[in-house]
Amino acid sequence: PESETLKTWQARLKHNANNNASRKDNKLFLVIVITLLAGIFAKFPVIFSLSNDWFYPRFLPIILITPIILYFIDFKNGGLRNRLLLAGVAFCALTSWQMPENINSDSITMSQIHMPLLMLSLLGFTFVGANWRRTTKRVEYLGYLGEVFIITILIFLGGGVLTAISISLFDLIDIDVSQFYMDYVIIFGLVVAPTVASYVYDFILNRESNFANTLASIFIPLFFITIAAYLVATIYQGKTPYNDREFLIIFNGLLLVTWAMSVFYIIGHNPLKESKLMNAIHIGLLASTLVVNAIALSAILYRWVELGTTPNRVAVTGANILIFIHLIQITHQYIQNNFLGNTQRSVESTIANFLPIYFLWSVVVVVALPIAFSFS
């Protein structure tokens, strides 16, 4: 890494001629307009006297993601593609609106939980544009999701500091603005943060940040130690997930976090900074997670046999199987590329080629599952 020749070639190979060019496609005005509209939409329960418990679980993913779709959509080109995307957003909104009001319905709850995945799939089609078949564009979209998630968290942290200072300052002069802040500033801030983060990533950072990969590199060894210790402790304590629902919930959360860390580590990986130790730790994390997922799947199947079929079990089983298969493919390809010298197919291609399956699964859960269980 200290070689001047290597540094020179790295600079030449990674150079982008557009990096120093000033961008002229500033979409700040568009961001202001669409975020204001999203904030107003978020206040519909107050404007139209709607129940918060009914409105936000159904429409919050649509409120958060639709402005970003409008930000990335290319209104100058792709007329048919744009109409299909907007029709997809309208379909999601109509589906949420038409769902029966039944707070005890597991199928409707699963539909609402999977709605963000469906909306993110529509955002992905918008982000990649006409290049949706290209692996590199799909990988770029996944990288965007990781970066924007982190930038959004930073905006939330900054907004929390601003809120505390603002309320304290006005309190010094005996003016209570806490309720006003909660009703308007905080609600608008929560809604617009992902869109503002997308603008920061796209225009200000010029899509060149690498926060997600850096954080994944830090936490992969820590998660590996935690999971390995947890498996040993579970065996020692004699605990079983087969009759404990909280075990399954935590296992599923662990599965999603590990999948995300692996994806962001791989897609931002720099071969020039390759570490055999880090690769081995990553393989260990993937292998231990597969063991945890196998246990979770066996527990879910056990509950199927003992307690029967429910919408929750159908949705959770399907998601677990998909992620399990995907992680096996990623692990196999990762070992092939990093330890067996087989570079005919990249790990990124393995990740990107599976994304349409997640999209199809989200459609099944959002639309078909409630109908199959009669909205119960």
Coordinates of C-alpha atoms in Angstrom, one line a residue:
P1 CA 0.0 0.0 0.0
E2 CA 2.9 2.4 0.5
S3 CA 4.2 1.9 -3.1
E4 CA 4.1 5.2 -5.0
T5 CA 3.5 3.2 -8.2
L6 CA 0.5 1.5 -6.7
K7 CA -0.9 4.9 -5.5
T8 CA -0.4 6.4 -8.9
W9 CA -2.3 3.6 -10.7
Q10 CA -5.0 3.6 -8.1
A11 CA -5.5 7.4 -8.6
R12 CA -5.6 6.9 -12.4
L13 CA -8.0 3.9 -12.3
K14 CA -10.4 5.5 -9.8
H15 CA -10.3 8.9 -11.3
N16 CA -13.6 10.3 -12.5
A17 CA -13.5 13.2 -14.9
N18 CA -16.8 14.5 -13.6
N19 CA -15.6 14.8 -10.1
N20 CA -14.3 18.3 -10.5
A21 CA -17.0 19.5 -12.8
S22 CA -19.6 21.7 -11.1
R23 CA -23.0 20.1 -11.3
K24 CA -25.8 22.3 -12.7
D25 CA -28.8 20.0 -11.9
N26 CA -29.4 21.4 -8.5
K27 CA -32.8 20.0 -7.4
L28 CA -33.0 22.1 -4.2
F29 CA -36.3 23.8 -5.3
L30 CA -37.8 20.4 -6.1
V31 CA -36.7 19.1 -2.7
I32 CA -38.4 22.0 -0.9
V33 CA -41.7 21.5 -2.8
I34 CA -42.0 17.8 -2.5
T35 CA -41.0 17.7 1.2
L36 CA -43.6 20.4 2.0
L37 CA -46.2 18.4 0.2
A38 CA -45.1 15.3 2.1
G39 CA -45.3 17.2 5.4
I40 CA -48.8 18.4 4.6
F41 CA -49.8 14.8 3.8
A42 CA -48.3 13.7 7.1
K43 CA -50.7 16.1 8.8
F44 CA -53.8 14.6 7.2
P45 CA -55.0 13.0 10.5
V46 CA -55.3 16.5 11.9
I47 CA -56.7 18.2 8.8
F48 CA -59.3 15.5 8.1
S49 CA -59.8 14.2 11.7
L50 CA -58.4 10.7 10.9
S51 CA -57.2 8.2 13.5
N52 CA -53.4 8.2 13.9
D53 CA -53.5 4.5 14.6
W54 CA -55.2 3.9 11.3
F55 CA -53.4 6.5 9.1
Y56 CA -49.7 6.2 9.9
P57 CA -49.2 2.4 9.8
R58 CA -50.8 2.4 6.4
F59 CA -49.3 5.5 4.8
L60 CA -46.0 6.3 6.6
P61 CA -43.8 4.3 4.1
I62 CA -45.6 6.0 1.2
I63 CA -45.1 9.4 2.7
L64 CA -41.4 8.8 3.4
I65 CA -40.5 7.2 0.1
T66 CA -42.7 8.8 -2.6
P67 CA -40.8 12.2 -2.3
I68 CA -37.5 10.4 -3.0
I69 CA -39.1 8.7 -6.0
L70 CA -40.2 12.1 -7.3
Y71 CA -36.7 13.4 -6.6
F72 CA -34.9 10.7 -8.7
I73 CA -37.5 10.3 -11.4
D74 CA -36.4 11.5 -14.9
F75 CA -39.2 13.7 -16.1
K76 CA -37.4 14.5 -19.4
N77 CA -37.0 10.9 -20.5
G78 CA -38.7 7.6 -20.0
G79 CA -42.3 8.7 -20.3
L80 CA -43.8 5.2 -20.1
R81 CA -41.5 4.1 -17.3
N82 CA -42.4 7.2 -15.3
R83 CA -46.1 6.5 -15.7
L84 CA -45.6 2.9 -14.6
L85 CA -43.7 4.0 -11.5
L86 CA -46.3 6.6 -10.6
A87 CA -49.0 4.0 -11.2
G88 CA -47.1 1.7 -8.8
V89 CA -47.1 4.4 -6.1
A90 CA -50.8 5.0 -6.6
F91 CA -51.5 1.3 -6.4
C92 CA -49.6 1.1 -3.1
A93 CA -51.6 4.1 -1.7
L94 CA -54.9 2.6 -3.0
T95 CA -54.1 -0.8 -1.5
S96 CA -53.3 0.8 1.9
W97 CA -56.5 2.9 1.7
Q98 CA -58.7 -0.1 0.9
M99 CA -57.4 -2.4 3.5
P100 CA -60.2 -3.1 6.1
E101 CA -59.8 -1.5 9.4
N102 CA -59.1 -4.5 11.6
I103 CA -56.4 -4.0 14.2
N104 CA -56.4 -7.7 15.1
S105 CA -55.7 -8.8 11.5
D106 CA -52.3 -10.5 11.2
S107 CA -52.5 -10.5 7.4
I108 CA -53.0 -6.8 7.3
T109 CA -50.2 -6.2 9.8
M110 CA -47.8 -8.3 7.6
S111 CA -49.0 -6.4 4.6
Q112 CA -48.2 -3.1 6.3
I113 CA -44.8 -4.4 7.5
H114 CA -43.8 -5.4 3.9
M115 CA -45.1 -2.2 2.3
P116 CA -41.8 -0.4 2.8
L117 CA -40.0 -3.2 0.9
L118 CA -42.4 -2.8 -2.0
M119 CA -42.0 1.0 -2.0
L120 CA -38.2 0.6 -1.8
S121 CA -38.4 -1.7 -4.9
L122 CA -40.2 1.1 -6.7
L123 CA -37.6 3.5 -5.6
G124 CA -34.9 1.2 -6.9
F125 CA -36.5 1.1 -10.3
T126 CA -36.6 4.9 -10.3
F127 CA -32.9 5.2 -9.1
V128 CA -31.5 2.8 -11.8
G129 CA -33.7 4.2 -14.6
A130 CA -33.4 2.4 -17.9
N131 CA -30.4 0.5 -16.6
W132 CA -32.4 -1.7 -14.2
R133 CA -30.9 -4.9 -15.8
R134 CA -27.3 -3.9 -15.1
T135 CA -25.8 -5.4 -12.0
T136 CA -23.6 -2.3 -11.3
K137 CA -26.7 0.0 -11.1
R138 CA -28.5 -2.4 -8.7
V139 CA -25.4 -2.5 -6.5
E140 CA -25.1 1.3 -6.7
Y141 CA -28.7 1.5 -5.5
L142 CA -28.0 -0.7 -2.5
G143 CA -25.0 1.5 -1.7
Y144 CA -27.2 4.5 -1.9
L145 CA -29.7 2.9 0.6
G146 CA -26.9 2.4 3.2
E147 CA -25.4 5.9 2.8
V148 CA -28.8 7.6 3.0
F149 CA -29.8 5.6 6.1
I150 CA -26.7 6.8 7.9
I151 CA -27.1 10.4 6.7
T152 CA -30.7 10.3 7.8
I153 CA -29.7 9.2 11.3
L154 CA -27.2 12.0 11.4
I155 CA -29.9 14.5 10.4
F156 CA -32.2 13.0 13.2
L157 CA -29.4 13.5 15.7
G158 CA -28.8 17.1 14.6
G159 CA -32.6 17.7 14.7
G160 CA -32.7 16.4 18.2
V161 CA -30.0 18.8 19.4
L162 CA -31.8 21.7 17.6
T163 CA -35.1 20.8 19.2
A164 CA -33.7 20.6 22.7
I165 CA -31.9 24.0 22.3
S166 CA -34.9 25.7 20.7
I167 CA -37.3 24.5 23.4
S168 CA -34.8 25.5 26.2
L169 CA -34.2 29.0 24.7
F170 CA -37.9 29.8 24.5
D171 CA -38.4 28.4 27.9
L172 CA -36.0 31.0 29.3
I173 CA -38.3 33.7 28.2
D174 CA -41.4 31.8 29.5
I175 CA -42.7 30.8 26.1
D176 CA -43.7 27.1 25.8
V177 CA -43.1 26.0 22.2
S178 CA -42.9 22.3 22.9
Q179 CA -46.4 21.4 21.6
F180 CA -45.9 23.5 18.5
Y181 CA -42.6 22.0 17.9
M182 CA -44.0 18.5 18.2
D183 CA -47.0 19.1 16.0
Y184 CA -45.2 20.8 13.1
V185 CA -41.4 21.0 13.2
I186 CA -40.7 17.5 14.4
I187 CA -43.4 15.9 12.2
F188 CA -42.1 17.7 9.1
G189 CA -38.5 16.9 10.1
L190 CA -39.2 13.2 10.4
V191 CA -41.0 13.1 7.1
V192 CA -38.5 15.1 5.0
A193 CA -35.2 13.7 6.5
P194 CA -34.9 10.8 4.0
T195 CA -35.5 13.1 1.0
V196 CA -33.0 15.7 2.3
A197 CA -30.5 12.9 3.0
S198 CA -30.9 11.7 -0.6
Y199 CA -30.3 15.3 -1.8
V200 CA -27.1 15.5 0.4
Y201 CA -25.9 12.1 -1.0
D202 CA -26.8 12.8 -4.6
F203 CA -25.8 16.5 -5.0
I204 CA -23.6 17.6 -2.2
L205 CA -21.6 14.5 -1.7
N206 CA -21.8 13.6 -5.4
R207 CA -22.6 10.0 -4.6
E208 CA -19.1 9.4 -3.3
S209 CA -19.5 8.8 0.5
N210 CA -18.6 5.4 1.9
F211 CA -20.0 5.5 5.5
A212 CA -22.0 2.2 5.2
N213 CA -18.9 0.2 4.3
T214 CA -16.8 1.8 7.0
L215 CA -19.4 1.1 9.7
A216 CA -19.9 -2.5 8.4
S217 CA -16.1 -3.1 8.6
I218 CA -16.1 -1.9 12.2
F219 CA -19.1 -3.9 13.4
I220 CA -18.6 -7.2 11.5
P221 CA -16.0 -8.5 13.9
L222 CA -18.0 -7.3 16.9
F223 CA -21.2 -9.0 15.6
F224 CA -19.2 -12.2 14.9
I225 CA -18.0 -12.3 18.5
T226 CA -21.5 -11.5 19.8
I227 CA -23.2 -14.2 17.7
A228 CA -20.5 -16.9 18.5
A229 CA -20.8 -16.1 22.2
Y230 CA -24.5 -16.2 22.0
L231 CA -24.6 -19.6 20.3
V232 CA -22.3 -21.0 23.0
A233 CA -24.3 -19.5 25.8
T234 CA -27.6 -20.7 24.3
I235 CA -26.3 -24.3 24.3
Y236 CA -24.9 -24.0 27.8
Q237 CA -28.1 -22.5 29.2
G238 CA -30.2 -25.1 27.4
K239 CA -32.6 -22.4 26.1
T240 CA -34.8 -23.2 23.0
P241 CA -36.5 -21.0 20.5
Y242 CA -39.1 -23.6 19.7
N243 CA -41.7 -22.3 22.2
D244 CA -40.5 -18.7 22.6
R245 CA -41.8 -16.2 20.2
E246 CA -39.4 -13.5 21.3
F247 CA -36.4 -15.7 20.3
L248 CA -37.8 -15.8 16.8
I249 CA -38.3 -12.1 16.6
I250 CA -34.7 -11.5 17.8
F251 CA -33.4 -14.1 15.4
N252 CA -35.1 -12.5 12.5
G253 CA -33.8 -9.1 13.5
L254 CA -30.3 -10.5 13.7
L255 CA -30.7 -12.1 10.3
L256 CA -31.7 -8.8 8.6
V257 CA -28.8 -6.8 10.3
T258 CA -26.2 -9.4 9.3
W259 CA -27.6 -9.4 5.7
A260 CA -27.3 -5.6 5.6
M261 CA -23.8 -5.5 7.0
S262 CA -22.6 -8.2 4.6
V263 CA -24.1 -6.4 1.6
F264 CA -22.7 -3.0 2.5
Y265 CA -19.3 -4.5 3.4
I266 CA -19.1 -6.3 0.0
I267 CA -20.4 -3.6 -2.3
G268 CA -18.0 -1.0 -0.8
H269 CA -15.0 -3.3 -0.6
N270 CA -11.8 -2.0 -2.0
P271 CA -9.6 -4.9 -3.3
L272 CA -6.5 -2.8 -2.9
K273 CA -7.1 -2.8 0.9
E274 CA -8.0 -6.4 1.1
S275 CA -7.5 -8.1 4.4
K276 CA -7.4 -11.9 4.7
L277 CA -8.2 -11.7 8.4
M278 CA -11.2 -9.5 7.8
N279 CA -12.4 -11.8 5.0
A280 CA -12.1 -14.8 7.4
I281 CA -14.0 -12.9 10.1
H282 CA -16.7 -12.0 7.5
I283 CA -17.0 -15.7 6.5
G284 CA -17.3 -16.6 10.2
L285 CA -20.1 -14.1 10.6
L286 CA -22.0 -15.4 7.6
A287 CA -21.5 -19.0 8.7
S288 CA -22.7 -18.4 12.3
T289 CA -25.7 -16.4 11.0
L290 CA -26.6 -19.3 8.7
V291 CA -26.6 -21.6 11.8
V292 CA -28.8 -19.1 13.7
N293 CA -31.1 -18.9 10.6
A294 CA -31.3 -22.7 10.4
I295 CA -32.4 -22.8 14.0
A296 CA -35.0 -20.1 13.5
L297 CA -36.4 -21.9 10.4
S298 CA -36.6 -25.2 12.3
A299 CA -38.4 -23.4 15.1
I300 CA -40.8 -21.8 12.7
L301 CA -41.6 -25.2 11.0
Y302 CA -42.1 -26.7 14.5
R303 CA -44.6 -24.0 15.3
W304 CA -46.4 -24.7 12.0
V305 CA -46.8 -28.4 13.0
E306 CA -47.8 -27.6 16.6
L307 CA -50.0 -24.5 16.1
G308 CA -51.0 -24.5 12.5
T309 CA -50.9 -22.0 9.7
T310 CA -51.2 -18.2 10.3
P311 CA -50.4 -15.1 8.2
N312 CA -47.5 -14.3 10.5
R313 CA -45.9 -17.7 10.0
V314 CA -46.4 -17.7 6.2
A315 CA -44.7 -14.2 5.9
V316 CA -41.9 -15.0 8.4
T317 CA -41.2 -18.4 6.9
G318 CA -41.0 -17.0 3.3
A319 CA -38.7 -14.1 4.3
N320 CA -36.5 -16.4 6.3
I321 CA -36.2 -18.9 3.4
L322 CA -35.3 -16.2 0.9
I323 CA -32.7 -14.6 3.1
F324 CA -31.3 -18.0 4.0
I325 CA -30.9 -19.0 0.4
H326 CA -29.4 -15.6 -0.5
L327 CA -26.9 -15.7 2.4
I328 CA -25.8 -19.2 1.3
Q329 CA -25.2 -17.9 -2.3
I330 CA -23.3 -14.9 -1.0
T331 CA -21.2 -17.1 1.4
H332 CA -20.4 -19.6 -1.4
Q333 CA -19.5 -16.9 -3.9
Y334 CA -17.5 -15.0 -1.3
I335 CA -15.4 -18.1 -0.5
Q336 CA -15.0 -18.7 -4.3
N337 CA -13.7 -15.2 -4.9
N338 CA -11.5 -14.7 -1.9
F339 CA -10.1 -18.1 -1.0
L340 CA -10.4 -20.3 -4.1
G341 CA -9.3 -17.8 -6.7
N342 CA -12.5 -18.2 -8.8
T343 CA -13.4 -14.7 -10.1
Q344 CA -15.6 -15.6 -13.0
R345 CA -18.6 -14.2 -11.2
S346 CA -18.5 -11.4 -8.6
V347 CA -20.2 -11.5 -5.2
E348 CA -21.9 -8.2 -6.2
S349 CA -23.6 -10.0 -9.1
T350 CA -24.9 -12.7 -6.6
I351 CA -26.3 -9.9 -4.4
A352 CA -27.9 -7.9 -7.3
N353 CA -29.5 -10.8 -9.1
F354 CA -31.5 -11.8 -6.1
L355 CA -33.2 -8.4 -5.6
P356 CA -36.1 -9.0 -8.0
I357 CA -37.1 -12.0 -5.9
Y358 CA -37.4 -9.8 -2.8
F359 CA -39.6 -7.5 -4.9
L360 CA -41.9 -10.3 -6.0
W361 CA -42.2 -11.6 -2.4
S362 CA -43.2 -8.1 -1.2
V363 CA -46.0 -8.0 -3.8
V364 CA -47.2 -11.4 -2.6
V365 CA -47.3 -10.4 1.1
V366 CA -48.7 -6.9 0.5
V367 CA -51.5 -7.9 -1.9
A368 CA -52.1 -11.7 -1.9
L369 CA -51.6 -12.6 1.7
P370 CA -54.5 -10.5 3.1
I371 CA -56.8 -11.8 0.4
A372 CA -55.7 -15.4 1.0
F373 CA -56.5 -15.2 4.7
S374 CA -59.7 -13.1 4.2
F375 CA -58.1 -10.1 5.9
S376 CA -58.0 -12.0 9.2

